[in-house]
Amino acid sequence: MPLVPMRQVLDEAARGGYGVGAFNVNNLEQIQAIMEAARATKSPVIIQASRGARKYANDRFLYHLMLAASEIYPEIPVVMHLDHGNSFETCKSAIEMGFTSVMIDGSLMEDGKTPSTFEYNADLTRRVVEYAHARGVTVEGEIGVLGGIEDGHGAGGSGLEHLTDPEQAAQFVEKTGVDALAIAIGTSHGAYKFTRKPDGAVLRMDRLIEIHRRLPKVHLVMHGSSSVPKDLQDIINAYGGKLKPTWGVPVEEIQLGIKNGVRKVNVDTDSRLAITGAIRKVFAESPEKFDPRDYLKPAREAMQKVVEARMTAFGQAGHAGDYQPMTLAQMAEQYSGALVR
Ligand SMILES: [Zn+2]
C-alpha cells in the first residue's frame, strides 16, 4: 500500500467518530514499534517526523524506512507527516522527499520561538496549502501558541498564554483552506506538561468544545498529548533515572476531545519514556550485556505496548481495512475539483 494522504485518514476518522494517534519517530525501532502496534490493533496510523528527526536520521533514511513499512504492512494505511514545519521551504523539501502530509506552524516565526501575527500565519499557511494541495499533500496549520519547548521548537510557557480564539480559528480556516487545525488549549510539548493532575483551569477542554461548536467540520489536532503515565515514570526512576513528578493529558480528556472534533492526537513523550525505562532496566539488571539488540528489543516492545494502548483508547483500532487508500494524484484531483470544504 502506498503512503496515504492524511486528509483521507482524517475524513474517515470523522466519519467513524474516532481519533488517530500521530506518533513521532527518529529511527528504525520506533517505526517498527508503531507498525507492529498498528497490525496488532488493525489501526490506520500517522507517523510523523519533526525537523529534529529529519536532521538526526536524514530524510532519505526516514523516507525509505516508511516505504518499507508500507510494503511490509500492506493492510495498514500509513501517513508520513512533517511535524512543526517552520517555513515554506521546510514544507516544500518534505513534500519533495515524499511526505504525504505537512504541518506548517505559522503560529511562530521561522526561528520556531517567537509568536507571530495572525496575518503572517495566515499568509504563510495559505502559500503552503496552495503548493501542497496541487500535489495531493495534506496540510495541518496551527492557530494559538502551544506551551513548552521540544527539539528547540516552541515558545516556552505553560500553553495558557496564547489560547486559540474560536472566532480567529474560523477566520484562519476560511483564509487558508487547511485540512487540519492544531489548537492551543493549555497543552505543552515535552514531559513536564502539568505540575498536578490537570483540571479545567489548566487543560481548557471547554475552549476545545467551543472551537468545535464554531467549526464542526474542521479536523482538530491535539498536540502535546502524551499522558505521561506514572508507571512509565516509575520504571525510569526505579532504575537510576531522575524524572521529577509530572502529569500529562489524561486519556479520558483526549477521549472527550475525540467526541468533540479531535481527529489527530500527537504522542511522543510516552514513547520516549517507554523506551528509556526498558533500556535502563536492562542496563541495571544485566550490566554484563553489550549487544544493542539486548536492550533495543525490549525498548521496541515497551513502545509497542504503549502505542497499542493509545490506538485502542483513541478508537482507531479495527479501522485499517475500512477504506481503499487514495493516491496523492487522486487527492490532488479532489482538491482541484472544488472548494475543499
Ligand atoms: Zn506539536
Short mmCIF file of C-alpha atoms and ligand atoms in Angstrom, two decimals:
data_model
loop_
_atom_site.label_atom_id
_atom_site.label_comp_id
_atom_site.label_asym_id
_atom_site.label_seq_id
_atom_site.Cartn_x
_atom_site.Cartn_y
_atom_site.Cartn_z
CA MET A 1 0.00 0.00 0.00
CA PRO A 2 1.44 3.42 -0.90
CA LEU A 3 1.78 6.10 1.76
CA VAL A 4 -1.64 7.70 2.19
CA PRO A 5 -2.66 11.39 2.25
CA MET A 6 -3.60 12.38 5.79
CA ARG A 7 -6.76 14.15 4.66
CA GLN A 8 -8.37 10.83 3.75
CA VAL A 9 -7.39 9.23 7.05
CA LEU A 10 -8.88 12.16 9.00
CA ASP A 11 -12.05 12.30 6.87
CA GLU A 12 -12.58 8.58 7.55
CA ALA A 13 -11.91 9.13 11.26
CA ALA A 14 -14.54 11.88 11.32
CA ARG A 15 -16.99 9.56 9.58
CA GLY A 16 -16.27 6.81 12.11
CA GLY A 17 -16.16 9.14 15.12
CA TYR A 18 -12.66 8.16 16.25
CA GLY A 19 -9.23 9.77 16.67
CA VAL A 20 -5.91 8.74 15.12
CA GLY A 21 -2.65 8.78 17.05
CA ALA A 22 0.25 10.60 15.39
CA PHE A 23 3.43 9.10 16.75
CA ASN A 24 6.87 10.68 16.37
CA VAL A 25 9.83 8.70 15.09
CA ASN A 26 13.59 9.12 14.74
CA ASN A 27 14.76 5.60 13.95
CA LEU A 28 14.02 2.09 12.77
CA GLU A 29 12.91 0.65 16.10
CA GLN A 30 10.28 3.35 16.68
CA ILE A 31 8.79 2.79 13.21
CA GLN A 32 8.75 -0.96 13.81
CA ALA A 33 7.06 -0.50 17.20
CA ILE A 34 4.30 1.65 15.69
CA MET A 35 3.73 -0.69 12.73
CA GLU A 36 3.54 -3.78 14.95
CA ALA A 37 1.05 -1.96 17.17
CA ALA A 38 -0.98 -0.94 14.09
CA ARG A 39 -1.03 -4.53 12.85
CA ALA A 40 -1.97 -5.95 16.24
CA THR A 41 -4.86 -3.49 16.60
CA LYS A 42 -5.74 -3.17 12.86
CA SER A 43 -5.28 0.61 13.00
CA PRO A 44 -4.65 3.24 10.35
CA VAL A 45 -1.74 5.31 11.56
CA ILE A 46 0.08 8.63 11.24
CA ILE A 47 3.86 8.53 11.63
CA GLN A 48 5.47 11.91 12.00
CA ALA A 49 8.97 13.32 11.90
CA SER A 50 9.98 16.68 13.31
CA ARG A 51 12.71 18.88 11.88
CA GLY A 52 14.91 17.46 14.62
CA ALA A 53 14.14 13.91 13.48
CA ARG A 54 14.90 14.77 9.85
CA LYS A 55 18.24 16.18 10.94
CA TYR A 56 19.01 13.22 13.20
CA ALA A 57 18.07 10.43 10.79
CA ASN A 58 18.34 12.13 7.37
CA ASP A 59 15.26 12.40 5.11
CA ARG A 60 16.30 9.61 2.81
CA PHE A 61 16.62 7.13 5.66
CA LEU A 62 13.24 8.19 7.06
CA TYR A 63 11.51 8.01 3.69
CA HIS A 64 12.87 4.57 2.83
CA LEU A 65 12.06 3.23 6.30
CA MET A 66 8.50 4.48 5.81
CA LEU A 67 8.32 2.91 2.36
CA ALA A 68 9.49 -0.35 3.88
CA ALA A 69 6.75 -0.04 6.49
CA SER A 70 4.11 0.38 3.80
CA GLU A 71 5.46 -2.68 1.93
CA ILE A 72 5.76 -4.93 4.97
CA TYR A 73 2.36 -3.93 6.38
CA PRO A 74 0.24 -3.62 3.19
CA GLU A 75 -3.02 -3.82 5.14
CA ILE A 76 -2.28 -0.64 7.17
CA PRO A 77 -2.93 2.87 5.79
CA VAL A 78 0.20 4.84 6.77
CA VAL A 79 0.57 8.62 6.63
CA MET A 80 4.03 10.17 6.63
CA HIS A 81 3.67 13.59 8.23
CA LEU A 82 6.03 16.50 8.89
CA ASP A 83 5.63 17.77 12.45
CA HIS A 84 6.01 21.57 13.02
CA GLY A 85 7.40 22.80 9.71
CA ASN A 86 8.75 26.30 10.38
CA SER A 87 8.90 27.71 6.85
CA PHE A 88 7.63 27.27 3.32
CA GLU A 89 10.99 25.78 2.32
CA THR A 90 10.90 23.16 5.10
CA CYS A 91 7.46 22.02 3.95
CA LYS A 92 8.44 22.07 0.27
CA SER A 93 11.51 19.92 0.92
CA ALA A 94 9.41 17.42 2.90
CA ILE A 95 6.88 17.19 0.06
CA GLU A 96 9.69 16.68 -2.46
CA MET A 97 11.01 13.90 -0.24
CA GLY A 98 7.67 12.04 -0.29
CA PHE A 99 5.88 13.12 2.88
CA THR A 100 2.11 12.80 2.29
CA SER A 101 1.23 15.46 4.86
CA VAL A 102 2.92 18.52 6.34
CA MET A 103 2.34 20.80 9.27
CA ILE A 104 3.17 24.44 8.77
CA ASP A 105 3.41 26.04 12.19
CA GLY A 106 2.99 29.71 11.34
CA SER A 107 1.97 30.49 14.91
CA LEU A 108 5.69 31.07 15.45
CA MET A 109 8.18 32.96 13.34
CA GLU A 110 10.78 30.98 11.36
CA ASP A 111 13.04 30.84 14.45
CA GLY A 112 10.45 28.45 15.94
CA LYS A 113 10.30 30.52 19.14
CA THR A 114 8.74 33.95 18.60
CA PRO A 115 4.93 34.15 18.38
CA SER A 116 3.86 35.61 15.01
CA THR A 117 0.93 37.75 13.92
CA PHE A 118 -2.33 36.40 12.52
CA GLU A 119 -1.55 37.90 9.09
CA TYR A 120 1.91 36.30 8.94
CA ASN A 121 0.48 32.93 9.93
CA ALA A 122 -2.45 33.05 7.51
CA ASP A 123 -0.31 34.18 4.55
CA LEU A 124 2.39 31.56 5.10
CA THR A 125 -0.14 28.78 5.69
CA ARG A 126 -2.09 29.74 2.55
CA ARG A 127 1.09 29.52 0.46
CA VAL A 128 1.90 26.07 1.82
CA VAL A 129 -1.70 24.91 1.22
CA GLU A 130 -1.55 26.02 -2.42
CA TYR A 131 1.75 24.24 -3.01
CA ALA A 132 0.76 21.08 -1.11
CA HIS A 133 -2.78 20.64 -2.39
CA ALA A 134 -1.60 20.87 -6.01
CA ARG A 135 0.41 17.73 -5.18
CA GLY A 136 -2.32 15.99 -3.17
CA VAL A 137 -0.50 16.57 0.11
CA THR A 138 -2.41 17.38 3.31
CA VAL A 139 -1.71 20.49 5.41
CA GLU A 140 -2.09 20.99 9.15
CA GLY A 141 -1.94 24.58 10.43
CA GLU A 142 -1.81 25.99 13.94
CA ILE A 143 -3.60 28.93 15.49
CA GLY A 144 -2.82 29.96 19.06
CA VAL A 145 0.55 29.02 20.57
CA LEU A 146 1.32 25.76 22.35
CA GLY A 147 3.35 25.60 25.56
CA GLY A 148 6.79 24.13 26.19
CA ILE A 149 9.84 23.60 24.03
CA GLU A 150 10.88 20.39 22.33
CA ASP A 151 13.75 19.77 19.93
CA GLY A 152 14.46 23.51 20.17
CA HIS A 153 10.97 24.30 18.86
CA GLY A 154 8.42 26.21 20.92
CA ALA A 155 7.63 29.49 22.62
CA GLY A 156 8.02 28.05 26.14
CA GLY A 157 5.45 28.92 28.78
CA SER A 158 2.51 26.94 30.14
CA GLY A 159 0.43 26.95 26.96
CA LEU A 160 -2.21 29.18 28.54
CA GLU A 161 -0.67 32.46 27.30
CA HIS A 162 -1.99 32.27 23.74
CA LEU A 163 -5.08 30.06 23.77
CA THR A 164 -6.84 29.60 20.44
CA ASP A 165 -9.65 32.09 19.91
CA PRO A 166 -12.63 30.35 18.23
CA GLU A 167 -13.52 33.32 16.03
CA GLN A 168 -9.93 33.74 14.88
CA ALA A 169 -9.74 29.98 14.21
CA ALA A 170 -12.77 30.29 11.93
CA GLN A 171 -11.17 33.17 10.00
CA PHE A 172 -7.91 31.24 9.74
CA VAL A 173 -9.57 28.15 8.26
CA GLU A 174 -11.55 30.29 5.83
CA LYS A 175 -8.46 32.19 4.67
CA THR A 176 -6.07 29.24 4.39
CA GLY A 177 -8.08 26.14 3.45
CA VAL A 178 -6.09 23.94 5.86
CA ASP A 179 -7.15 20.30 6.24
CA ALA A 180 -6.47 20.08 9.96
CA LEU A 181 -6.07 22.62 12.72
CA ALA A 182 -3.80 22.42 15.76
CA ILE A 183 -5.20 24.38 18.66
CA ALA A 184 -3.78 25.72 21.92
CA ILE A 185 -5.86 24.66 24.92
CA GLY A 186 -3.18 24.53 27.62
CA THR A 187 -1.17 21.52 26.45
CA SER A 188 2.63 21.66 26.15
CA HIS A 189 5.37 19.72 24.44
CA GLY A 190 7.80 17.60 26.46
CA ALA A 191 7.43 15.51 29.63
CA TYR A 192 6.64 18.37 32.03
CA LYS A 193 3.16 19.41 30.96
CA PHE A 194 1.37 19.89 34.28
CA THR A 195 2.56 20.11 37.89
CA ARG A 196 -0.55 18.28 39.13
CA LYS A 197 -3.33 16.20 37.61
CA PRO A 198 -4.80 18.75 35.19
CA ASP A 199 -8.23 20.22 35.84
CA GLY A 200 -10.32 22.60 33.75
CA ALA A 201 -8.25 25.60 34.84
CA VAL A 202 -5.08 24.40 33.10
CA LEU A 203 -6.40 22.00 30.46
CA ARG A 204 -9.06 24.02 28.69
CA MET A 205 -11.34 21.36 27.23
CA ASP A 206 -14.12 23.96 27.42
CA ARG A 207 -12.22 26.00 24.85
CA LEU A 208 -11.80 22.97 22.59
CA ILE A 209 -15.55 22.32 22.75
CA GLU A 210 -16.25 25.97 21.90
CA ILE A 211 -13.93 25.77 18.85
CA HIS A 212 -15.62 22.56 17.70
CA ARG A 213 -19.05 24.22 18.01
CA ARG A 214 -17.85 27.11 15.88
CA LEU A 215 -16.10 24.81 13.34
CA PRO A 216 -17.93 21.47 13.46
CA LYS A 217 -16.43 20.18 10.19
CA VAL A 218 -12.78 21.01 10.88
CA HIS A 219 -10.43 18.21 11.93
CA LEU A 220 -8.86 19.38 15.20
CA VAL A 221 -5.39 18.31 16.34
CA MET A 222 -4.28 17.96 19.95
CA HIS A 223 -0.53 18.50 20.34
CA GLY A 224 1.49 17.63 23.42
CA SER A 225 -0.98 14.87 24.21
CA SER A 226 1.14 12.23 25.85
CA SER A 227 -0.41 11.01 29.07
CA VAL A 228 2.99 10.66 30.82
CA PRO A 229 1.75 7.67 32.86
CA LYS A 230 3.13 7.24 36.35
CA ASP A 231 4.08 3.59 35.80
CA LEU A 232 6.43 4.57 32.96
CA GLN A 233 7.96 7.35 35.08
CA ASP A 234 8.37 4.87 37.95
CA ILE A 235 10.29 2.34 35.82
CA ILE A 236 12.76 5.04 34.77
CA ASN A 237 13.26 6.26 38.33
CA ALA A 238 13.47 2.71 39.75
CA TYR A 239 16.48 2.04 37.54
CA GLY A 240 18.51 5.14 38.22
CA GLY A 241 16.56 7.80 36.32
CA LYS A 242 15.79 11.21 37.78
CA LEU A 243 12.44 12.39 36.44
CA LYS A 244 10.67 14.99 38.53
CA PRO A 245 7.00 14.25 39.28
CA THR A 246 4.89 15.36 36.31
CA TRP A 247 1.45 14.94 34.73
CA GLY A 248 0.36 14.65 31.11
CA VAL A 249 -3.01 14.78 29.38
CA PRO A 250 -5.26 12.04 30.83
CA VAL A 251 -6.56 9.58 28.23
CA GLU A 252 -10.17 10.33 29.24
CA GLU A 253 -9.67 14.03 28.39
CA ILE A 254 -8.35 13.03 24.96
CA GLN A 255 -11.43 10.84 24.52
CA LEU A 256 -13.60 13.86 25.37
CA GLY A 257 -11.67 15.78 22.69
CA ILE A 258 -12.32 13.00 20.16
CA LYS A 259 -16.05 13.30 20.89
CA ASN A 260 -15.62 16.99 20.02
CA GLY A 261 -13.85 17.02 16.67
CA VAL A 262 -10.29 15.93 17.55
CA ARG A 263 -9.09 13.59 14.79
CA LYS A 264 -5.30 13.65 15.26
CA VAL A 265 -3.61 13.15 18.61
CA ASN A 266 0.13 13.79 18.85
CA VAL A 267 2.08 11.47 21.13
CA ASP A 268 5.85 11.47 21.54
CA THR A 269 6.85 11.64 25.21
CA ASP A 270 5.06 8.39 26.13
CA SER A 271 7.12 6.51 23.54
CA ARG A 272 10.32 8.11 24.80
CA LEU A 273 9.51 7.18 28.39
CA ALA A 274 8.70 3.57 27.47
CA ILE A 275 11.95 3.17 25.53
CA THR A 276 14.14 4.79 28.17
CA GLY A 277 12.61 2.75 31.01
CA ALA A 278 13.14 -0.54 29.15
CA ILE A 279 16.76 0.29 28.33
CA ARG A 280 17.53 1.42 31.88
CA LYS A 281 16.08 -1.83 33.23
CA VAL A 282 18.37 -3.97 31.06
CA PHE A 283 21.42 -1.85 31.93
CA ALA A 284 20.64 -2.05 35.65
CA GLU A 285 19.74 -5.73 35.78
CA SER A 286 22.23 -7.13 33.27
CA PRO A 287 25.30 -4.87 33.26
CA GLU A 288 27.29 -7.61 31.51
CA LYS A 289 25.28 -7.20 28.29
CA PHE A 290 26.72 -5.24 25.40
CA ASP A 291 24.74 -6.30 22.30
CA PRO A 292 22.46 -3.37 21.36
CA ARG A 293 19.72 -5.84 20.46
CA ASP A 294 19.58 -6.94 24.10
CA TYR A 295 18.18 -3.55 25.08
CA LEU A 296 16.68 -2.25 21.82
CA LYS A 297 14.33 -5.23 21.54
CA PRO A 298 12.75 -4.69 24.97
CA ALA A 299 12.68 -0.95 24.20
CA ARG A 300 10.79 -1.60 20.97
CA GLU A 301 8.36 -3.92 22.77
CA ALA A 302 7.74 -1.35 25.52
CA MET A 303 6.95 1.34 22.95
CA GLN A 304 4.67 -1.02 21.03
CA LYS A 305 2.72 -1.69 24.21
CA VAL A 306 2.05 1.98 24.93
CA VAL A 307 1.21 2.72 21.27
CA GLU A 308 -1.27 -0.18 21.19
CA ALA A 309 -2.94 1.13 24.33
CA ARG A 310 -3.31 4.60 22.76
CA MET A 311 -4.64 3.19 19.46
CA THR A 312 -7.27 1.27 21.36
CA ALA A 313 -8.19 4.26 23.56
CA PHE A 314 -8.44 6.67 20.59
CA GLY A 315 -10.83 4.30 18.78
CA GLN A 316 -8.76 3.84 15.61
CA ALA A 317 -8.31 0.13 16.34
CA GLY A 318 -10.18 -2.09 13.88
CA HIS A 319 -10.47 0.61 11.17
CA ALA A 320 -7.43 -0.20 8.99
CA GLY A 321 -9.47 -2.05 6.41
CA ASP A 322 -12.43 0.33 6.20
CA TYR A 323 -11.41 2.07 3.00
CA GLN A 324 -9.37 1.92 -0.17
CA PRO A 325 -6.44 4.34 0.20
CA MET A 326 -6.29 7.26 -2.22
CA THR A 327 -3.15 8.19 -4.11
CA LEU A 328 -1.71 11.71 -3.95
CA ALA A 329 -2.77 12.17 -7.60
CA GLN A 330 -6.38 11.31 -6.79
CA MET A 331 -6.29 13.63 -3.81
CA ALA A 332 -4.86 16.46 -5.92
CA GLU A 333 -7.73 15.99 -8.34
CA GLN A 334 -10.21 16.16 -5.49
CA TYR A 335 -8.68 19.42 -4.25
CA SER A 336 -8.71 20.98 -7.71
CA GLY A 337 -12.28 19.90 -8.40
CA ALA A 338 -13.98 22.11 -5.86
CA LEU A 339 -13.57 24.10 -2.71
CA VAL A 340 -12.18 21.74 -0.11
CA ARG A 341 -14.92 22.48 2.37
ZN ZN B 1 3.43 19.79 18.46
#
